[in-house]
mmCIF file of the C-alpha atoms, coordinates in Angstrom:
data_MODEL
# 
_entry.id   MODEL 
# 
loop_
_atom_site.group_PDB 
_atom_site.id 
_atom_site.type_symbol 
_atom_site.label_atom_id 
_atom_site.label_alt_id 
_atom_site.label_comp_id 
_atom_site.label_asym_id 
_atom_site.label_entity_id 
_atom_site.label_seq_id 
_atom_site.pdbx_PDB_ins_code 
_atom_site.Cartn_x 
_atom_site.Cartn_y 
_atom_site.Cartn_z 
_atom_site.occupancy 
_atom_site.B_iso_or_equiv 
_atom_site.pdbx_formal_charge 
_atom_site.auth_seq_id 
_atom_site.auth_comp_id 
_atom_site.auth_asym_id 
_atom_site.auth_atom_id 
_atom_site.pdbx_PDB_model_num 
ATOM 1  C CA . MET A 1 1  ? -3.381  -25.342 2.351   1.00 0.00 ? 1  MET A CA 1 
ATOM 2  C CA . ILE A 1 2  ? -6.904  -24.179 3.271   1.00 0.00 ? 2  ILE A CA 1 
ATOM 3  C CA . LYS A 1 3  ? -8.154  -26.058 6.326   1.00 0.00 ? 3  LYS A CA 1 
ATOM 4  C CA . GLN A 1 4  ? -11.826 -26.102 5.398   1.00 0.00 ? 4  GLN A CA 1 
ATOM 5  C CA . THR A 1 5  ? -14.041 -24.993 2.565   1.00 0.00 ? 5  THR A CA 1 
ATOM 6  C CA . ILE A 1 6  ? -17.156 -23.018 3.340   1.00 0.00 ? 6  ILE A CA 1 
ATOM 7  C CA . CYS A 1 7  ? -18.281 -21.918 -0.126  1.00 0.00 ? 7  CYS A CA 1 
ATOM 8  C CA . GLN A 1 8  ? -17.571 -22.686 -3.760  1.00 0.00 ? 8  GLN A CA 1 
ATOM 9  C CA . HIS A 1 9  ? -15.525 -19.501 -4.166  1.00 0.00 ? 9  HIS A CA 1 
ATOM 10 C CA . LEU A 1 10 ? -13.076 -20.480 -1.433  1.00 0.00 ? 10 LEU A CA 1 
ATOM 11 C CA . SER A 1 11 ? -12.694 -24.003 -2.779  1.00 0.00 ? 11 SER A CA 1 
ATOM 12 C CA . ALA A 1 12 ? -11.643 -22.572 -6.160  1.00 0.00 ? 12 ALA A CA 1 
ATOM 13 C CA . ILE A 1 13 ? -8.482  -21.114 -4.594  1.00 0.00 ? 13 ILE A CA 1 
ATOM 14 C CA . THR A 1 14 ? -5.621  -23.527 -5.083  1.00 0.00 ? 14 THR A CA 1 
ATOM 15 C CA . GLU A 1 15 ? -2.749  -21.174 -4.267  1.00 0.00 ? 15 GLU A CA 1 
ATOM 16 C CA . LEU A 1 16 ? -2.898  -18.141 -2.008  1.00 0.00 ? 16 LEU A CA 1 
ATOM 17 C CA . ARG A 1 17 ? -1.900  -14.779 -3.399  1.00 0.00 ? 17 ARG A CA 1 
ATOM 18 C CA . THR A 1 18 ? 0.075   -12.759 -0.883  1.00 0.00 ? 18 THR A CA 1 
ATOM 19 C CA . ALA A 1 19 ? 0.355   -8.990  -0.823  1.00 0.00 ? 19 ALA A CA 1 
ATOM 20 C CA . THR A 1 20 ? 3.002   -7.619  -3.141  1.00 0.00 ? 20 THR A CA 1 
ATOM 21 C CA . GLU A 1 21 ? 2.386   -4.132  -1.783  1.00 0.00 ? 21 GLU A CA 1 
ATOM 22 C CA . HIS A 1 22 ? 2.276   -2.940  1.810   1.00 0.00 ? 22 HIS A CA 1 
ATOM 23 C CA . VAL A 1 23 ? -0.134  -0.149  0.902   1.00 0.00 ? 23 VAL A CA 1 
ATOM 24 C CA . CYS A 1 24 ? -3.666  0.128   -0.426  1.00 0.00 ? 24 CYS A CA 1 
ATOM 25 C CA . GLU A 1 25 ? -3.048  0.536   -4.149  1.00 0.00 ? 25 GLU A CA 1 
ATOM 26 C CA . GLU A 1 26 ? -6.169  2.708   -4.574  1.00 0.00 ? 26 GLU A CA 1 
ATOM 27 C CA . CYS A 1 27 ? -5.492  4.943   -1.555  1.00 0.00 ? 27 CYS A CA 1 
ATOM 28 C CA . VAL A 1 28 ? -1.956  5.655   -2.754  1.00 0.00 ? 28 VAL A CA 1 
ATOM 29 C CA . LYS A 1 29 ? -3.363  7.063   -6.016  1.00 0.00 ? 29 LYS A CA 1 
ATOM 30 C CA . THR A 1 30 ? -5.385  9.691   -4.137  1.00 0.00 ? 30 THR A CA 1 
ATOM 31 C CA . GLY A 1 31 ? -3.188  10.246  -1.091  1.00 0.00 ? 31 GLY A CA 1 
ATOM 32 C CA . ALA A 1 32 ? -5.842  8.772   1.226   1.00 0.00 ? 32 ALA A CA 1 
ATOM 33 C CA . SER A 1 33 ? -5.108  6.859   4.426   1.00 0.00 ? 33 SER A CA 1 
ATOM 34 C CA . TRP A 1 34 ? -6.000  3.217   5.041   1.00 0.00 ? 34 TRP A CA 1 
ATOM 35 C CA . VAL A 1 35 ? -6.348  0.641   7.795   1.00 0.00 ? 35 VAL A CA 1 
ATOM 36 C CA . HIS A 1 36 ? -6.010  -3.147  7.439   1.00 0.00 ? 36 HIS A CA 1 
ATOM 37 C CA . LEU A 1 37 ? -4.956  -4.467  4.064   1.00 0.00 ? 37 LEU A CA 1 
ATOM 38 C CA . ARG A 1 38 ? -6.541  -7.264  2.047   1.00 0.00 ? 38 ARG A CA 1 
ATOM 39 C CA . THR A 1 39 ? -5.294  -9.044  -1.076  1.00 0.00 ? 39 THR A CA 1 
ATOM 40 C CA . CYS A 1 40 ? -7.707  -9.989  -3.852  1.00 0.00 ? 40 CYS A CA 1 
ATOM 41 C CA . GLN A 1 41 ? -7.309  -13.696 -4.572  1.00 0.00 ? 41 GLN A CA 1 
ATOM 42 C CA . THR A 1 42 ? -8.343  -13.292 -8.211  1.00 0.00 ? 42 THR A CA 1 
ATOM 43 C CA . CYS A 1 43 ? -6.047  -10.483 -9.374  1.00 0.00 ? 43 CYS A CA 1 
ATOM 44 C CA . GLY A 1 44 ? -3.625  -9.922  -6.477  1.00 0.00 ? 44 GLY A CA 1 
ATOM 45 C CA . THR A 1 45 ? -4.482  -6.264  -5.870  1.00 0.00 ? 45 THR A CA 1 
ATOM 46 C CA . THR A 1 46 ? -3.830  -5.020  -2.332  1.00 0.00 ? 46 THR A CA 1 
ATOM 47 C CA . LEU A 1 47 ? -6.703  -2.938  -0.960  1.00 0.00 ? 47 LEU A CA 1 
ATOM 48 C CA . CYS A 1 48 ? -7.974  -1.464  2.316   1.00 0.00 ? 48 CYS A CA 1 
ATOM 49 C CA . CYS A 1 49 ? -10.794 -2.985  4.370   1.00 0.00 ? 49 CYS A CA 1 
ATOM 50 C CA . ASP A 1 50 ? -14.106 -1.593  5.611   1.00 0.00 ? 50 ASP A CA 1 
ATOM 51 C CA . SER A 1 51 ? -12.405 -0.085  8.680   1.00 0.00 ? 51 SER A CA 1 
ATOM 52 C CA . SER A 1 52 ? -10.685 2.288   6.254   1.00 0.00 ? 52 SER A CA 1 
ATOM 53 C CA . PRO A 1 53 ? -12.468 5.430   5.064   1.00 0.00 ? 53 PRO A CA 1 
ATOM 54 C CA . ASN A 1 54 ? -12.591 4.335   1.396   1.00 0.00 ? 54 ASN A CA 1 
ATOM 55 C CA . LYS A 1 55 ? -13.403 0.624   1.824   1.00 0.00 ? 55 LYS A CA 1 
ATOM 56 C CA . HIS A 1 56 ? -11.532 -0.255  -1.373  1.00 0.00 ? 56 HIS A CA 1 
ATOM 57 C CA . ALA A 1 57 ? -11.646 -4.044  -0.923  1.00 0.00 ? 57 ALA A CA 1 
ATOM 58 C CA . THR A 1 58 ? -15.449 -3.979  -0.851  1.00 0.00 ? 58 THR A CA 1 
ATOM 59 C CA . LYS A 1 59 ? -15.590 -1.511  -3.753  1.00 0.00 ? 59 LYS A CA 1 
ATOM 60 C CA . HIS A 1 60 ? -13.237 -3.788  -5.712  1.00 0.00 ? 60 HIS A CA 1 
ATOM 61 C CA . PHE A 1 61 ? -15.583 -6.745  -5.174  1.00 0.00 ? 61 PHE A CA 1 
ATOM 62 C CA . HIS A 1 62 ? -18.623 -4.780  -6.382  1.00 0.00 ? 62 HIS A CA 1 
ATOM 63 C CA . ALA A 1 63 ? -16.768 -3.459  -9.447  1.00 0.00 ? 63 ALA A CA 1 
ATOM 64 C CA . SER A 1 64 ? -14.872 -6.618  -10.428 1.00 0.00 ? 64 SER A CA 1 
ATOM 65 C CA . HIS A 1 65 ? -16.949 -9.442  -8.908  1.00 0.00 ? 65 HIS A CA 1 
ATOM 66 C CA . HIS A 1 66 ? -13.716 -10.948 -7.508  1.00 0.00 ? 66 HIS A CA 1 
ATOM 67 C CA . PRO A 1 67 ? -15.236 -12.540 -4.406  1.00 0.00 ? 67 PRO A CA 1 
ATOM 68 C CA . VAL A 1 68 ? -12.339 -13.623 -2.170  1.00 0.00 ? 68 VAL A CA 1 
ATOM 69 C CA . VAL A 1 69 ? -9.750  -11.597 -0.295  1.00 0.00 ? 69 VAL A CA 1 
ATOM 70 C CA . ALA A 1 70 ? -7.066  -12.662 2.171   1.00 0.00 ? 70 ALA A CA 1 
ATOM 71 C CA . SER A 1 71 ? -5.906  -10.589 5.083   1.00 0.00 ? 71 SER A CA 1 
ATOM 72 C CA . ALA A 1 72 ? -2.567  -8.968  4.278   1.00 0.00 ? 72 ALA A CA 1 
ATOM 73 C CA . GLU A 1 73 ? -1.966  -8.116  7.929   1.00 0.00 ? 73 GLU A CA 1 
ATOM 74 C CA . PRO A 1 74 ? 1.044   -9.741  9.604   1.00 0.00 ? 74 PRO A CA 1 
ATOM 75 C CA . GLY A 1 75 ? 0.033   -12.776 11.670  1.00 0.00 ? 75 GLY A CA 1 
ATOM 76 C CA . GLU A 1 76 ? -3.516  -12.972 10.260  1.00 0.00 ? 76 GLU A CA 1 
ATOM 77 C CA . ARG A 1 77 ? -4.318  -16.099 8.241   1.00 0.00 ? 77 ARG A CA 1 
ATOM 78 C CA . TRP A 1 78 ? -7.855  -15.981 6.887   1.00 0.00 ? 78 TRP A CA 1 
ATOM 79 C CA . LEU A 1 79 ? -9.863  -15.566 3.704   1.00 0.00 ? 79 LEU A CA 1 
ATOM 80 C CA . TRP A 1 80 ? -13.173 -13.750 3.303   1.00 0.00 ? 80 TRP A CA 1 
ATOM 81 C CA . CYS A 1 81 ? -15.717 -14.389 0.549   1.00 0.00 ? 81 CYS A CA 1 
ATOM 82 C CA . TYR A 1 82 ? -17.834 -11.312 -0.177  1.00 0.00 ? 82 TYR A CA 1 
ATOM 83 C CA . ALA A 1 83 ? -20.286 -13.273 -2.325  1.00 0.00 ? 83 ALA A CA 1 
ATOM 84 C CA . ASP A 1 84 ? -21.193 -15.759 0.408   1.00 0.00 ? 84 ASP A CA 1 
ATOM 85 C CA . GLU A 1 85 ? -20.157 -13.643 3.421   1.00 0.00 ? 85 GLU A CA 1 
ATOM 86 C CA . GLN A 1 86 ? -18.041 -16.506 4.747   1.00 0.00 ? 86 GLN A CA 1 
ATOM 87 C CA . MET A 1 87 ? -14.625 -16.570 6.427   1.00 0.00 ? 87 MET A CA 1 
ATOM 88 C CA . VAL A 1 88 ? -12.150 -19.418 6.693   1.00 0.00 ? 88 VAL A CA 1 
ATOM 89 C CA . GLY A 1 89 ? -8.783  -19.655 8.392   1.00 0.00 ? 89 GLY A CA 1 
ATOM 90 C CA . TYR A 1 90 ? -5.791  -21.342 6.829   1.00 0.00 ? 90 TYR A CA 1 
# 
């Protein structure tokens, strides 16, 4: 499924989690706006990226230590590891 492995965190993913929501789950709680969605590969939460005002995907990593997210944007097929600051396409 994943074309190449760049870090140990990415190699631990055996099945990709896809977004179950088409919104940032944290932004919805506060009525905030978001740009570009990411899906946590550990727990499946859908969150906004660093282009969004609240940067919930990054905040989620720092709070939970879940290192890998996948883009939840249509047509984008990549994973990002916050721990190793590595990206890989799939």
